[in-house]
């Protein structure tokens, strides 16, 4: 079989991004008292058994390939980018552990997400490690007192395997993320920190905004999200606003979300694309509005990507600490921003329409 060209691979990744929605249909965010998810019938989710030979105990990162389990084992901490993964024709898994972060990944799932060869694995492991550190550091520096710092310090388990039910668990001092999509890594982690009791437009918007517009180590920066040759939906708005690449930088993701929102205001939330683009957040599988006042009136008016644009605008106008105090439930909308949600919504809508004229 011939190898896919880079263009064909980009189209496949784009299709996967656009048509699977922002969360898989079976995704869930259970209560913190739930036990960890059970293992798949075909792939274990636990950390693979270490090879019989003793692993090095140096603090610097090391990679070993174990033929008996067809697994790359990564240990230690430090510059994961410097790792060299040996070519192994039968390799099927990656297992990484450093005390704060563990990864168990099917190489087939990684290939489906653009991590195509052993040469791509150092960058992937490094991004996972740096992304977690970035999120923790950014919250500590910019949202002190507004987020659960104790939970943000919990060890994180990432499980990217076939046959797994998409889910997030915050249980017994460990945050576990189960997914077949790498772009959901930071999104699910942030939802876990915000908790399952109240997951509405502000939580969806904040998670997408943070994971793509702020985090420079997000897998989003390695995933094509636009077909620039298309003249349909919001692509012409993106192009007119200056986007010239299918793979976006964090600052370009802001324009992307703004363009999606502008198109939605023009054409409605009529399911013309994926759920996260073109359906109200009430259609999201993890949607759950708790007993709150003053914040649920927009759930029927915003898709998840529209909400990301709105959250970005609120951050721009009022600052990250105010946004965080709202999305983490410390304050209601009026107290966080000094105005009503509907008023800010209309102001944001008018700003979008003026800033992003339709082609």
XYZ file of C-alpha atoms in Angstrom:
359
model
C 0.000 0.000 0.000
C 1.337 3.448 -0.880
C 1.964 5.948 1.886
C -0.445 8.847 2.166
C 0.808 12.154 0.860
C 1.066 14.985 3.371
C -1.941 16.675 1.743
C -4.060 13.528 2.006
C -3.033 13.056 5.620
C -4.016 16.643 6.388
C -7.445 16.113 4.818
C -8.006 12.989 6.914
C -7.047 14.846 10.094
C -9.296 17.739 9.116
C -12.222 15.381 8.559
C -11.650 13.722 11.893
C -11.567 17.105 13.641
C -14.654 18.555 12.001
C -16.988 15.605 11.950
C -16.357 13.910 15.281
C -17.401 17.030 17.190
C -15.560 18.634 20.069
C -16.129 15.597 22.252
C -16.803 12.040 21.218
C -20.477 10.950 21.418
C -19.856 8.775 24.480
C -17.723 11.277 26.371
C -18.669 11.865 29.971
C -17.472 13.721 33.022
C -18.513 11.607 36.025
C -18.673 12.764 39.610
C -15.385 12.788 41.496
C -16.449 9.808 43.599
C -16.727 7.490 40.594
C -14.185 4.657 40.337
C -11.701 4.638 37.460
C -12.965 3.460 34.067
C -12.685 -0.257 33.424
C -10.243 -1.553 30.862
C -11.196 -2.123 27.259
C -11.834 -5.685 26.175
C -9.060 -5.437 23.621
C -6.494 -3.116 25.206
C -5.526 -2.719 28.836
C -5.571 0.827 30.144
C -3.157 0.260 32.980
C 0.494 1.164 32.644
C 2.201 -1.622 30.729
C 4.307 -4.037 32.750
C 7.925 -2.979 32.787
C 10.371 -5.159 30.870
C 12.186 -7.885 32.730
C 15.480 -6.040 32.500
C 15.913 -3.368 35.164
C 15.074 0.106 33.952
C 17.684 2.831 34.431
C 17.090 5.066 37.435
C 18.797 8.187 36.125
C 16.817 11.386 36.487
C 17.341 12.255 32.824
C 14.767 10.768 30.438
C 15.527 7.379 28.940
C 13.707 5.209 26.398
C 13.855 1.414 26.238
C 12.088 -0.841 23.758
C 10.805 -4.112 25.200
C 10.222 -6.744 22.524
C 8.152 -9.032 24.745
C 5.437 -6.392 25.183
C 6.110 -4.428 21.958
C 6.315 -1.321 24.131
C 8.492 1.773 24.256
C 9.119 2.604 27.932
C 10.073 6.176 28.835
C 11.327 6.991 32.316
C 12.907 9.990 34.021
C 12.332 13.720 33.660
C 13.870 16.461 31.590
C 14.331 17.100 27.894
C 12.073 14.531 26.248
C 12.796 16.108 22.867
C 16.306 14.655 23.055
C 15.044 11.058 23.286
C 15.779 8.680 20.446
C 13.208 5.958 19.866
C 14.721 2.941 18.134
C 13.040 1.620 15.022
C 10.963 -1.393 15.996
C 8.793 -3.024 13.349
C 6.476 -4.657 15.905
C 6.162 -1.689 18.278
C 2.558 -1.115 19.268
C 2.556 0.870 22.536
C 4.107 3.764 24.375
C 4.355 3.863 28.172
C 5.721 6.912 29.971
C 5.899 7.701 33.710
C 7.551 10.541 35.604
C 5.575 10.734 38.837
C 3.343 13.660 37.820
C 2.386 12.443 34.358
C 1.856 8.996 32.909
C 0.982 8.130 29.327
C -0.217 4.853 27.875
C -0.836 5.118 24.151
C -1.522 2.828 21.252
C 0.837 3.729 18.424
C -2.047 3.122 16.032
C -4.117 5.798 17.795
C -1.140 8.168 17.741
C -0.702 7.607 13.998
C -4.387 8.381 13.466
C -3.706 11.694 15.195
C -0.631 12.639 13.154
C 2.152 11.132 15.305
C 3.291 9.026 12.395
C 6.685 7.537 13.285
C 9.127 6.931 16.156
C 10.774 10.230 15.191
C 7.546 12.028 16.187
C 7.319 10.429 19.643
C 9.848 12.680 21.465
C 7.922 15.779 20.440
C 4.603 14.232 21.466
C 5.847 13.186 24.922
C 7.490 16.586 25.410
C 4.294 18.450 24.484
C 2.228 16.411 26.938
C 4.700 17.193 29.728
C 5.102 20.884 28.872
C 1.378 21.391 28.348
C 0.567 20.144 31.841
C 3.267 22.385 33.323
C 2.040 25.369 31.288
C -1.592 25.010 32.382
C -0.616 24.677 36.032
C 1.767 27.623 35.852
C -0.646 29.871 33.960
C -3.467 29.232 36.405
C -1.194 29.796 39.397
C 0.104 33.082 38.001
C -3.127 34.476 36.582
C -6.020 32.937 38.522
C -4.769 32.495 42.093
C -7.683 31.753 44.419
C -10.144 31.245 41.566
C -9.337 27.625 40.725
C -8.783 24.448 42.814
C -4.997 24.530 43.150
C -4.984 21.285 45.155
C -6.647 19.389 42.313
C -4.432 21.040 39.706
C -1.483 19.432 41.507
C -2.929 15.909 41.177
C -0.928 13.464 39.005
C -2.403 13.065 35.524
C -2.889 9.838 33.574
C -3.369 10.009 29.800
C -4.765 6.942 28.045
C -4.910 7.118 24.247
C -6.075 3.641 23.223
C -8.533 1.964 20.876
C -11.840 0.710 22.190
C -11.879 3.075 25.169
C -14.938 4.994 26.285
C -14.113 8.684 26.159
C -14.193 9.925 29.725
C -12.528 11.983 32.423
C -12.107 10.849 36.012
C -11.061 12.953 38.972
C -10.766 10.191 41.533
C -8.660 9.410 44.591
C -6.120 12.152 43.935
C -5.509 11.314 40.251
C -6.981 12.886 37.119
C -7.393 10.236 34.411
C -8.205 11.074 30.806
C -9.338 8.399 28.337
C -9.588 9.403 24.685
C -8.819 8.475 21.101
C -8.242 12.148 20.173
C -5.091 13.987 21.184
C -6.703 17.398 20.788
C -9.010 16.590 23.714
C -6.090 16.225 26.141
C -6.053 19.750 27.590
C -9.782 20.253 27.022
C -10.653 17.263 29.238
C -8.060 18.194 31.856
C -9.542 21.676 32.259
C -13.074 20.263 32.455
C -11.869 17.930 35.208
C -10.568 20.919 37.184
C -13.847 22.799 36.728
C -15.811 19.775 37.947
C -18.848 17.892 36.613
C -21.640 19.616 38.546
C -21.902 22.605 36.212
C -20.713 22.172 32.624
C -22.327 24.784 30.419
C -21.311 27.328 27.817
C -18.718 29.010 30.034
C -16.889 25.776 30.891
C -16.878 24.516 27.283
C -15.769 27.911 26.011
C -13.025 28.285 28.613
C -11.649 24.779 27.992
C -11.435 25.282 24.208
C -10.086 28.824 24.533
C -7.377 27.869 27.018
C -6.370 24.662 25.226
C -5.937 26.272 21.807
C -5.495 30.048 22.214
C -3.262 30.057 25.299
C -1.408 26.740 25.543
C 1.524 26.770 23.053
C 2.055 23.023 23.582
C -1.466 21.961 22.625
C -1.858 19.228 20.023
C -4.064 21.713 18.199
C -0.921 23.425 16.937
C -0.117 20.215 15.024
C -3.598 19.482 13.653
C -5.025 20.961 10.425
C -8.418 22.520 11.167
C -9.151 24.310 7.896
C -9.387 23.420 4.229
C -8.247 26.695 2.719
C -9.412 25.590 -0.741
C -13.002 25.480 0.482
C -15.351 28.390 -0.135
C -18.053 27.128 2.218
C -19.063 27.767 5.809
C -16.676 29.989 7.792
C -13.469 29.363 5.784
C -13.850 32.520 3.627
C -14.254 34.574 6.822
C -11.052 33.058 8.229
C -9.130 33.725 5.016
C -10.410 37.285 4.798
C -9.283 37.807 8.410
C -5.720 36.793 7.473
C -5.499 33.056 8.173
C -3.317 31.461 5.497
C -2.527 28.044 6.966
C -4.531 24.924 7.786
C -2.474 24.510 10.974
C -3.066 27.467 13.289
C -0.984 29.252 15.887
C -2.583 30.069 19.264
C -3.316 33.652 18.176
C -4.894 32.407 14.929
C -7.211 30.122 16.884
C -8.813 33.240 18.341
C -9.604 34.388 14.796
C -10.840 30.888 13.961
C -13.340 30.870 16.854
C -14.426 34.427 16.035
C -15.028 33.405 12.413
C -17.079 30.368 13.436
C -19.169 32.561 15.747
C -19.674 35.161 13.008
C -20.888 32.470 10.616
C -23.235 31.112 13.281
C -24.800 34.528 13.798
C -25.389 34.758 10.056
C -26.665 31.205 9.498
C -27.902 29.988 12.865
C -27.114 26.941 14.985
C -28.654 24.512 12.514
C -26.249 21.552 12.750
C -24.584 22.442 9.448
C -21.251 21.164 10.859
C -19.980 19.412 13.954
C -21.717 19.817 17.307
C -19.003 22.067 18.708
C -19.309 24.376 15.693
C -22.989 24.504 14.897
C -25.195 23.238 17.734
C -26.026 24.753 21.123
C -23.922 23.472 24.007
C -27.070 21.783 25.318
C -26.381 19.154 22.632
C -22.913 18.394 24.004
C -22.680 14.950 25.586
C -21.035 16.387 28.722
C -23.476 19.252 29.118
C -24.884 19.552 32.626
C -26.276 22.763 34.029
C -26.288 22.796 37.799
C -28.358 24.889 40.140
C -27.035 28.312 39.183
C -28.526 31.665 38.280
C -27.681 34.169 35.603
C -25.439 31.935 33.467
C -27.724 29.372 31.828
C -29.622 31.812 29.597
C -26.917 31.572 26.901
C -26.667 27.767 26.698
C -29.204 27.690 23.848
C -27.528 30.586 22.019
C -23.912 29.411 21.925
C -22.066 26.486 20.413
C -18.864 25.420 22.159
C -16.691 27.251 19.600
C -18.876 30.351 19.831
C -18.440 30.170 23.593
C -14.650 30.046 23.109
C -14.873 33.293 21.140
C -17.065 34.898 23.811
C -14.735 33.800 26.635
C -11.765 35.189 24.674
C -13.550 38.530 24.384
C -14.338 38.580 28.120
C -10.688 37.804 28.881
C -9.633 40.648 26.592
C -11.979 43.125 28.270
C -11.918 42.062 31.933
C -8.879 39.862 32.426
C -8.176 36.202 33.019
C -8.731 36.296 36.774
C -12.282 37.596 36.346
C -13.001 34.965 33.710
C -11.571 32.239 35.942
C -13.597 33.300 38.969
C -16.704 32.903 36.811
C -15.982 29.620 35.044
C -14.693 27.936 38.203
C -17.872 28.988 40.029
C -16.405 31.445 42.513
C -18.612 34.300 41.239
C -21.703 34.632 39.107
C -21.531 36.581 35.839
C -22.658 39.925 37.265
C -20.158 39.813 40.130
C -17.272 38.693 37.906
C -17.752 41.285 35.152
C -19.944 43.999 36.657
C -22.609 43.633 33.971
C -25.329 41.233 32.849
C -24.589 38.252 30.627
C -27.184 39.211 28.005
C -25.741 42.732 27.734
C -22.187 41.421 27.255
C -23.471 38.861 24.745
C -25.108 41.553 22.600
C -22.013 43.763 22.814
C -19.781 40.857 21.741
C -22.161 40.009 18.878
C -22.098 43.613 17.600
C -18.279 43.636 17.845
C -18.026 40.414 15.816
C -20.360 41.628 13.097
C -18.375 44.847 12.716
C -14.953 43.205 12.888
C -15.718 40.256 10.599
C -17.882 41.363 7.674
C -19.287 38.556 5.577
C -17.452 38.002 2.253
